[in-house]
């Protein structure tokens, strides 16, 4: 069975993430989405809320599981029996950061590879922080997140 992990903050999950989840899940038997539960950050949504939103918006996609993790990504991948880490790449500005971590993760565990999927051009500008910023000023976010997530974001502000 081919398993991949798709890690991220997902604060909140956007249509860009969902596009990556659909495409990645069609390449593997099992895609484990890992929500980073980082106590150093103060996210808008708790890890439980982020997991819940991801479960809701991916329930029609076969082979997808959602969980949260703390600590190192390589340890999460190993405990999920995954040898593939999926990351979405938007602009060139993402590249340097991603390259650094993909290489660091390979040093930590050479059995792991990072698979980069190029973000659909419709979502190249889209990020969770953009969604949070727009919502803060009561802008319309319905084009960027699924209706379920839009509702949850609106409840926060
Ligand atoms: O959606 P994000 O915030 O860009 O995701 C970043 C994430 C979760 C992939 C990264 O911060 C991560 O893997 N953190 C876990 C700690 C770790 O292993 N760090 C080193 C490798 S990135």
Coordinates of N, CA, C and O and ligand atoms in Angstrom, one line a residue:
X1 N 0.8 -1.2 0.0 CA 0.0 0.0 0.0 C 0.9 1.3 0.0 O 1.8 1.4 0.8
X2 N 0.6 2.2 -0.9 CA 1.4 3.4 -1.0 C 0.8 4.5 -0.2 O -0.4 4.9 -0.5
X3 N 1.5 5.0 0.8 CA 0.9 6.0 1.7 C 1.8 7.3 1.6 O 3.0 7.2 1.5
X4 N 1.1 8.4 1.6 CA 1.8 9.7 1.6 C 1.2 10.5 2.7 O 0.0 10.3 3.1
X5 N 2.0 11.4 3.3 CA 1.4 12.4 4.2 C 1.4 13.8 3.6 O 2.3 14.1 2.7
X6 N 0.4 14.6 3.9 CA 0.3 15.9 3.4 C 0.2 16.8 4.7 O -0.8 17.0 5.3
X7 N 1.4 17.4 5.1 CA 1.4 18.2 6.3 C 1.2 19.6 6.1 O 1.4 20.2 5.0
X8 N 0.7 20.3 7.1 CA 0.5 21.8 7.0 C -0.2 22.3 8.2 O -0.5 21.6 9.1
X9 N -0.3 23.7 8.2 CA -1.0 24.3 9.3 C -2.5 24.3 9.1 O -3.3 24.2 10.0
X10 N -2.9 24.5 7.8 CA -4.3 24.5 7.4 C -5.2 25.3 8.3 O -6.2 24.9 8.9
X11 N -4.8 26.6 8.5 CA -5.5 27.5 9.4 C -6.1 28.7 8.7 O -5.6 29.8 8.8
X12 N -7.2 28.5 7.9 CA -7.9 27.3 7.7 C -7.5 26.6 6.3 O -6.8 27.2 5.6
X13 N -8.1 25.4 6.1 CA -7.9 24.8 4.8 C -8.6 25.6 3.7 O -9.6 26.2 3.9
X14 N -7.9 25.8 2.6 CA -8.4 26.6 1.5 C -8.7 25.7 0.3 O -8.3 24.5 0.2
X15 N -9.3 26.3 -0.8 CA -9.6 25.6 -2.0 C -8.3 25.1 -2.7 O -8.2 24.1 -3.4
X16 N -7.2 25.9 -2.4 CA -5.9 25.5 -3.0 C -5.4 24.2 -2.3 O -4.9 23.3 -3.0
X17 N -5.5 24.0 -1.0 CA -5.2 22.8 -0.3 C -6.0 21.6 -0.9 O -5.5 20.5 -1.1
X18 N -7.3 21.9 -1.0 CA -8.2 20.8 -1.4 C -7.8 20.3 -2.8 O -7.9 19.1 -3.1
X19 N -7.4 21.2 -3.7 CA -7.0 20.8 -5.0 C -5.7 19.9 -4.9 O -5.7 18.9 -5.6
X20 N -4.8 20.2 -4.0 CA -3.6 19.4 -3.8 C -4.0 18.0 -3.3 O -3.5 17.0 -3.7
X21 N -5.0 18.1 -2.3 CA -5.4 16.8 -1.7 C -6.0 15.9 -2.7 O -5.8 14.7 -2.8
X22 N -6.9 16.4 -3.6 CA -7.5 15.6 -4.7 C -6.5 15.0 -5.6 O -6.5 13.8 -5.9
X23 N -5.5 15.8 -6.0 CA -4.5 15.3 -7.0 C -3.6 14.3 -6.3 O -3.3 13.3 -6.9
X24 N -3.2 14.6 -5.1 CA -2.2 13.7 -4.4 C -2.9 12.4 -4.1 O -2.3 11.3 -4.2
X25 N -4.2 12.4 -3.7 CA -4.8 11.2 -3.2 C -5.1 10.3 -4.4 O -5.1 9.1 -4.3
X26 N -5.1 10.8 -5.6 CA -5.3 10.0 -6.8 C -4.0 9.2 -7.2 O -4.0 8.3 -8.0
X27 N -2.9 9.6 -6.6 CA -1.6 9.0 -6.9 C -1.2 7.9 -5.9 O -0.2 7.2 -6.1
X28 N -1.9 7.9 -4.7 CA -1.5 7.0 -3.7 C -2.8 6.2 -3.2 O -3.9 6.6 -3.6
X29 N -2.5 5.2 -2.4 CA -3.7 4.4 -1.8 C -4.2 5.1 -0.6 O -5.4 5.1 -0.3
X30 N -3.3 5.8 0.1 CA -3.8 6.4 1.4 C -3.0 7.7 1.5 O -1.8 7.8 1.4
X31 N -3.8 8.8 1.8 CA -3.2 10.1 2.0 C -3.6 10.5 3.4 O -4.7 10.7 3.7
X32 N -2.5 10.7 4.3 CA -2.8 11.1 5.6 C -2.5 12.6 5.8 O -1.3 13.0 5.6
X33 N -3.5 13.4 6.0 CA -3.3 14.8 6.1 C -2.9 15.1 7.6 O -3.7 14.7 8.5
X34 N -1.8 15.8 7.8 CA -1.3 16.0 9.1 C -1.4 17.5 9.5 O -0.7 18.3 8.8
X35 N -2.2 17.8 10.4 CA -2.3 19.2 10.9 C -1.3 19.5 12.0 O -1.3 18.8 13.0
X36 N -0.4 20.4 11.7 CA 0.6 20.7 12.7 C 0.0 21.4 13.9 O -0.6 22.5 13.8
X37 N 0.2 20.8 15.1 CA -0.3 21.3 16.3 C 0.9 21.9 17.0 O 1.6 21.3 17.8
X38 N 1.2 23.2 16.7 CA 2.4 23.9 17.2 C 2.1 24.8 18.3 O 1.4 25.9 18.1
X39 N 2.5 24.5 19.5 CA 2.1 25.3 20.6 C 2.8 26.7 20.6 O 2.4 27.6 21.2
X40 N 3.9 26.8 19.8 CA 4.6 28.1 19.7 C 3.7 29.2 18.9 O 3.9 30.4 19.0
X41 N 2.9 28.6 18.0 CA 2.1 29.6 17.2 C 0.7 29.8 17.9 O 0.3 28.9 18.6
X42 N 0.1 30.9 17.6 CA -1.3 31.0 18.1 C -2.2 31.1 16.9 O -2.5 32.1 16.4
X43 N -2.7 29.9 16.5 CA -3.6 29.8 15.3 C -5.0 30.4 15.6 O -5.4 30.5 16.7
X44 N -5.6 30.7 14.5 CA -7.0 31.1 14.6 C -7.9 29.9 15.0 O -8.7 30.1 15.9
X45 N -7.6 28.8 14.5 CA -8.4 27.6 14.8 C -7.5 26.6 15.6 O -6.4 26.4 15.3
X46 N -8.1 25.9 16.6 CA -7.4 24.9 17.3 C -7.1 23.7 16.4 O -7.7 23.6 15.3
X47 N -6.2 22.8 16.8 CA -5.9 21.7 16.0 C -7.1 20.8 15.7 O -7.4 20.4 14.6
X48 N -8.0 20.7 16.8 CA -9.2 19.9 16.7 C -10.1 20.5 15.6 O -10.7 19.8 14.8
X49 N -10.2 21.8 15.7 CA -11.1 22.5 14.7 C -10.6 22.4 13.3 O -11.4 22.2 12.4
X50 N -9.3 22.5 13.1 CA -8.7 22.3 11.8 C -8.9 20.9 11.3 O -9.2 20.7 10.1
X51 N -8.7 19.9 12.1 CA -9.0 18.5 11.7 C -10.4 18.3 11.3 O -10.7 17.8 10.3
X52 N -11.3 18.9 12.2 CA -12.7 18.7 11.9 C -13.1 19.4 10.5 O -13.9 18.8 9.7
X53 N -12.6 20.5 10.2 CA -12.9 21.2 8.9 C -12.4 20.4 7.8 O -13.0 20.2 6.8
X54 N -11.1 19.8 7.9 CA -10.5 19.0 6.9 C -11.4 17.8 6.6 O -11.6 17.3 5.5
X55 N -11.8 17.1 7.7 CA -12.6 15.9 7.6 C -13.9 16.2 6.8 O -14.3 15.5 5.9
X56 N -14.5 17.3 7.2 CA -15.8 17.7 6.5 C -15.6 17.9 5.0 O -16.4 17.4 4.2
X57 N -14.5 18.7 4.7 CA -14.4 19.1 3.3 C -13.7 18.0 2.4 O -13.6 18.2 1.2
X58 N -13.2 16.9 3.0 CA -12.6 15.9 2.2 C -13.3 14.6 2.3 O -12.9 13.5 1.8
X59 N -14.6 14.6 2.9 CA -15.3 13.4 3.1 C -15.6 12.6 1.8 O -15.8 11.4 1.9
X60 N -15.7 13.3 0.7 CA -16.0 12.7 -0.6 C -14.8 12.2 -1.3 O -14.9 11.7 -2.4
X61 N -13.6 12.4 -0.7 CA -12.4 12.0 -1.5 C -11.9 10.7 -0.9 O -11.5 10.6 0.3
X62 N -11.8 9.6 -1.7 CA -11.4 8.3 -1.1 C -10.0 8.2 -0.7 O -9.1 8.9 -1.3
X63 N -9.7 7.4 0.3 CA -8.3 7.2 0.8 C -7.7 8.3 1.6 O -6.5 8.3 1.8
X64 N -8.5 9.2 2.1 CA -8.0 10.4 2.8 C -8.3 10.2 4.3 O -9.4 9.9 4.7
X65 N -7.3 10.4 5.1 CA -7.4 10.4 6.6 C -6.9 11.7 7.1 O -6.0 12.3 6.5
X66 N -7.5 12.2 8.2 CA -7.0 13.5 8.8 C -6.6 13.3 10.2 O -7.4 12.6 11.0
X67 N -5.5 13.8 10.6 CA -5.1 13.7 12.0 C -4.2 14.9 12.3 O -4.0 15.8 11.4
X68 N -3.8 15.1 13.6 CA -2.9 16.2 13.8 C -1.6 15.6 14.4 O -1.6 14.4 14.9
X69 N -0.5 16.4 14.3 CA 0.8 15.9 14.9 C 1.5 17.0 15.5 O 1.3 18.2 15.3
X70 N 2.4 16.6 16.5 CA 3.3 17.5 17.1 C 4.7 17.0 16.8 O 4.9 15.8 16.5
X71 N 5.7 17.8 17.0 CA 7.1 17.3 16.8 C 7.5 17.3 15.3 O 6.9 18.1 14.5
X72 N 8.4 16.4 15.0 CA 9.0 16.5 13.7 C 8.1 15.8 12.6 O 7.5 14.8 12.8
X73 N 8.2 16.4 11.4 CA 7.4 15.9 10.3 C 7.9 14.5 9.9 O 7.1 13.6 9.6
X74 N 9.2 14.3 10.0 CA 9.8 12.9 9.6 C 9.2 11.8 10.5 O 9.0 10.7 10.1
X75 N 9.1 12.2 11.8 CA 8.5 11.2 12.8 C 7.0 10.9 12.5 O 6.6 9.8 12.5
X76 N 6.3 12.0 12.1 CA 4.9 11.8 11.8 C 4.8 10.9 10.5 O 3.9 10.0 10.5
X77 N 5.7 11.2 9.5 CA 5.6 10.4 8.3 C 5.9 8.9 8.6 O 5.2 8.0 8.1
X78 N 6.9 8.7 9.4 CA 7.3 7.3 9.7 C 6.2 6.6 10.5 O 5.8 5.5 10.2
X79 N 5.6 7.3 11.5 CA 4.5 6.6 12.2 C 3.3 6.4 11.4 O 2.4 5.6 11.7
X80 N 3.1 7.1 10.3 CA 2.0 6.9 9.4 C 2.3 5.9 8.3 O 1.5 5.7 7.4
X81 N 3.5 5.3 8.4 CA 4.0 4.3 7.4 C 4.1 4.9 6.0 O 3.8 4.3 5.0
X82 N 4.5 6.2 5.9 CA 4.6 6.9 4.6 C 6.0 7.1 4.2 O 6.9 7.4 5.1
X83 N 6.3 7.0 2.9 CA 7.6 7.4 2.5 C 7.6 8.6 1.6 O 8.5 9.0 1.0
X84 N 6.4 9.2 1.4 CA 6.2 10.3 0.6 C 5.6 11.5 1.4 O 4.6 11.3 2.1
X85 N 6.2 12.7 1.3 CA 5.6 13.9 1.9 C 5.2 14.7 0.7 O 5.9 15.0 -0.2
X86 N 3.9 15.1 0.8 CA 3.4 16.0 -0.3 C 3.4 17.4 0.1 O 3.0 17.7 1.2
X87 N 3.8 18.3 -0.8 CA 3.7 19.7 -0.5 C 3.3 20.4 -1.8 O 3.7 20.0 -2.9
X88 N 2.5 21.5 -1.7 CA 2.1 22.3 -2.8 C 3.1 23.4 -3.0 O 3.6 24.0 -2.0
X89 N 3.5 23.7 -4.3 CA 4.4 24.8 -4.6 C 3.6 25.9 -5.4 O 3.0 25.6 -6.4
X90 N 3.6 27.1 -4.8 CA 2.9 28.2 -5.5 C 4.0 28.9 -6.3 O 4.4 28.5 -7.4
X91 N 4.4 30.1 -5.8 CA 5.3 30.9 -6.6 C 6.8 30.5 -6.2 O 7.0 29.7 -5.3
X92 N 7.7 31.1 -6.9 CA 9.1 30.8 -6.7 C 9.5 31.1 -5.3 O 10.3 30.5 -4.7
X93 N 8.8 32.1 -4.7 CA 9.0 32.4 -3.3 C 8.9 31.3 -2.3 O 9.5 31.2 -1.2
X94 N 8.0 30.3 -2.6 CA 7.9 29.1 -1.8 C 9.1 28.2 -1.9 O 9.4 27.4 -1.0
X95 N 9.8 28.3 -3.0 CA 10.8 27.3 -3.4 C 11.9 27.2 -2.4 O 12.3 26.1 -1.9
X96 N 12.5 28.3 -2.0 CA 13.7 28.3 -1.2 C 13.4 27.6 0.2 O 14.1 26.8 0.7
X97 N 12.3 28.0 0.8 CA 11.8 27.4 2.1 C 11.6 25.9 1.9 O 12.1 25.1 2.8
X98 N 10.9 25.6 0.9 CA 10.5 24.1 0.7 C 11.8 23.3 0.4 O 11.9 22.2 0.9
X99 N 12.7 23.8 -0.4 CA 13.9 23.1 -0.7 C 14.7 22.8 0.5 O 15.2 21.7 0.8
X100 N 14.8 23.8 1.4 CA 15.6 23.7 2.6 C 15.0 22.6 3.5 O 15.8 21.7 4.0
X101 N 13.7 22.6 3.7 CA 13.1 21.6 4.5 C 13.1 20.2 3.9 O 13.3 19.2 4.6
X102 N 12.9 20.2 2.6 CA 12.9 18.8 1.9 C 14.3 18.2 2.1 O 14.4 17.0 2.3
X103 N 15.3 19.0 1.9 CA 16.7 18.5 2.1 C 17.0 18.1 3.5 O 17.6 17.1 3.8
X104 N 16.5 18.9 4.5 CA 16.7 18.6 5.9 C 16.0 17.3 6.2 O 16.6 16.5 6.9
X105 N 14.8 17.2 5.8 CA 14.0 16.0 6.1 C 14.7 14.7 5.5 O 14.7 13.7 6.1
X106 N 15.3 14.9 4.3 CA 16.0 13.7 3.7 C 17.2 13.4 4.5 O 17.6 12.2 4.6
X107 N 17.9 14.4 5.1 CA 19.0 14.1 5.9 C 18.6 13.3 7.1 O 19.2 12.4 7.6
X108 N 17.5 13.8 7.7 CA 16.9 13.1 8.9 C 16.5 11.7 8.6 O 16.6 10.8 9.5
X109 N 15.9 11.5 7.5 CA 15.4 10.2 7.1 C 15.5 10.0 5.6 O 14.6 10.4 4.8
X110 N 16.6 9.4 5.1 CA 16.8 9.3 3.6 C 15.8 8.4 2.9 O 15.7 8.4 1.7
X111 N 15.0 7.7 3.7 CA 13.9 6.8 3.0 C 12.7 7.7 2.6 O 11.9 7.2 1.9
X112 N 12.7 8.9 3.1 CA 11.5 9.8 2.8 C 11.8 10.7 1.6 O 12.9 11.3 1.5
X113 N 10.9 10.9 0.7 CA 11.0 11.9 -0.4 C 9.8 12.8 -0.3 O 8.7 12.5 0.0
X114 N 10.1 14.1 -0.7 CA 9.1 15.1 -0.8 C 8.6 15.2 -2.2 O 9.4 15.3 -3.1
X115 N 7.3 15.1 -2.4 CA 6.7 15.2 -3.7 C 6.0 16.6 -3.8 O 5.1 16.9 -3.1
X116 N 6.5 17.4 -4.8 CA 5.9 18.7 -4.9 C 4.9 18.7 -6.0 O 5.2 18.3 -7.1
X117 N 3.7 19.3 -5.7 CA 2.7 19.4 -6.8 C 2.6 20.9 -7.0 O 2.5 21.7 -6.0
X118 N 2.6 21.3 -8.3 CA 2.5 22.7 -8.6 C 1.0 23.1 -8.4 O 0.1 22.5 -9.0
X119 N 0.8 24.2 -7.7 CA -0.5 24.6 -7.4 C -1.2 25.1 -8.7 O -0.6 25.7 -9.6
X120 N -2.5 24.7 -8.8 CA -3.3 25.2 -10.0 C -3.2 26.7 -10.0 O -3.2 27.4 -9.0
X121 N -3.1 27.2 -11.3 CA -2.9 28.7 -11.4 C -4.0 29.5 -10.8 O -3.8 30.7 -10.4
X122 N -5.2 28.9 -10.7 CA -6.3 29.6 -10.0 C -6.1 29.9 -8.6 O -6.7 30.8 -8.0
X123 N -5.1 29.1 -8.0 CA -4.9 29.3 -6.5 C -3.5 29.8 -6.2 O -3.1 29.7 -5.0
X124 N -2.8 30.3 -7.2 CA -1.3 30.6 -7.0 C -1.2 31.7 -6.0 O -0.1 31.8 -5.3
X125 N -2.1 32.5 -5.8 CA -2.0 33.7 -4.9 C -2.6 33.4 -3.5 O -2.6 34.2 -2.6
X126 N -3.2 32.2 -3.4 CA -4.1 31.9 -2.3 C -3.3 31.3 -1.1 O -2.6 30.4 -1.3
X127 N -3.6 31.8 0.1 CA -3.0 31.3 1.3 C -4.0 31.4 2.5 O -4.9 32.2 2.4
X128 N -3.7 30.6 3.5 CA -4.6 30.7 4.7 C -4.5 32.1 5.3 O -5.5 32.6 5.8
X129 N -3.3 32.7 5.3 CA -3.1 34.0 5.9 C -3.9 35.0 5.1 O -4.5 36.0 5.7
X130 N -4.0 34.9 3.8 CA -4.8 35.8 3.0 C -6.3 35.7 3.4 O -6.9 36.7 3.6
X131 N -6.7 34.5 3.5 CA -8.1 34.2 3.9 C -8.4 34.9 5.3 O -9.4 35.6 5.5
X132 N -7.5 34.7 6.2 CA -7.7 35.2 7.6 C -7.7 36.8 7.5 O -8.6 37.4 8.1
X133 N -6.8 37.3 6.7 CA -6.7 38.8 6.6 C -8.0 39.4 6.0 O -8.6 40.4 6.5
X134 N -8.4 38.7 4.9 CA -9.7 39.2 4.2 C -10.9 39.1 5.2 O -11.7 40.1 5.3
X135 N -11.0 38.0 5.9 CA -12.1 37.8 6.8 C -12.1 38.8 7.9 O -13.2 39.3 8.3
X136 N -11.0 39.2 8.3 CA -10.8 40.1 9.4 C -11.5 41.5 9.0 O -12.1 42.1 9.9
X137 N -11.4 41.8 7.8 CA -12.0 43.0 7.3 C -13.3 42.8 6.6 O -13.7 43.6 5.8
X138 N -13.9 41.6 6.9 CA -15.3 41.3 6.4 C -15.4 41.2 4.9 O -16.4 41.5 4.3
X139 N -14.3 40.9 4.2 CA -14.3 40.7 2.8 C -14.9 39.4 2.4 O -15.0 38.5 3.3
X140 N -15.4 39.2 1.2 CA -16.0 38.0 0.8 C -14.9 36.9 0.5 O -14.0 37.1 -0.3
X141 N -15.0 35.8 1.3 CA -14.0 34.7 1.1 C -14.5 33.5 0.4 O -13.9 32.4 0.4
X142 N -15.8 33.6 -0.1 CA -16.5 32.4 -0.7 C -15.8 31.8 -1.9 O -16.0 30.6 -2.2
X143 N -14.9 32.6 -2.5 CA -14.2 32.0 -3.7 C -13.0 31.2 -3.3 O -12.3 30.5 -4.1
X144 N -12.6 31.4 -2.0 CA -11.3 30.9 -1.6 C -11.4 29.6 -0.7 O -10.4 28.9 -0.6
X145 N -12.5 29.5 0.0 CA -12.7 28.3 0.9 C -14.1 27.7 0.6 O -15.0 28.4 0.1
X146 N -14.3 26.4 1.0 CA -15.6 25.8 0.8 C -16.6 26.5 1.8 O -16.2 27.0 2.8
X147 N -17.9 26.4 1.5 CA -18.9 27.0 2.3 C -18.8 26.6 3.8 O -19.0 27.5 4.7
X148 N -18.5 25.4 4.1 CA -18.4 24.9 5.5 C -17.3 25.7 6.2 O -17.5 26.2 7.4
X149 N -16.2 25.9 5.6 CA -15.1 26.6 6.2 C -15.4 28.1 6.3 O -15.1 28.8 7.3
X150 N -16.0 28.6 5.2 CA -16.4 30.0 5.2 C -17.3 30.3 6.5 O -17.0 31.3 7.2
X151 N -18.2 29.4 6.8 CA -19.1 29.6 7.9 C -18.3 29.6 9.2 O -18.5 30.5 10.1
X152 N -17.3 28.7 9.3 CA -16.5 28.6 10.5 C -15.6 29.8 10.7 O -15.4 30.3 11.8
X153 N -15.1 30.4 9.6 CA -14.3 31.6 9.7 C -15.1 32.8 10.1 O -14.7 33.6 11.0
X154 N -16.3 32.9 9.5 CA -17.2 34.0 9.9 C -17.6 33.9 11.4 O -17.7 35.0 12.0
X155 N -17.7 32.7 11.9 CA -18.1 32.6 13.3 C -16.9 33.1 14.2 O -17.2 33.6 15.4
X156 N -15.7 33.1 13.7 CA -14.5 33.5 14.5 C -14.4 35.1 14.5 O -13.9 35.6 15.5
X157 N -14.9 35.7 13.5 CA -14.8 37.2 13.5 C -16.1 37.9 13.8 O -17.1 37.7 13.2
Ligands
LIG1 O1 1.3 25.0 6.0 P1 2.6 25.3 6.5 O2 2.6 26.1 7.7 O3 3.5 25.9 5.4 O4 3.3 23.9 6.9 C1 4.6 23.8 7.5 C2 4.9 22.4 8.0 C3 3.8 21.9 8.9 C4 5.0 21.4 6.9 C5 6.3 22.5 8.7 O5 6.3 23.5 9.6 C6 6.6 21.2 9.5 O6 6.8 20.2 9.0 N1 6.7 21.3 10.9 C7 6.9 20.2 11.7 C8 8.3 20.3 12.4 C9 9.4 19.9 11.5 O7 9.5 18.7 11.2 N2 10.1 20.9 11.0 C10 11.1 20.6 10.1 C11 10.6 20.2 8.7 S1 9.6 21.4 7.8

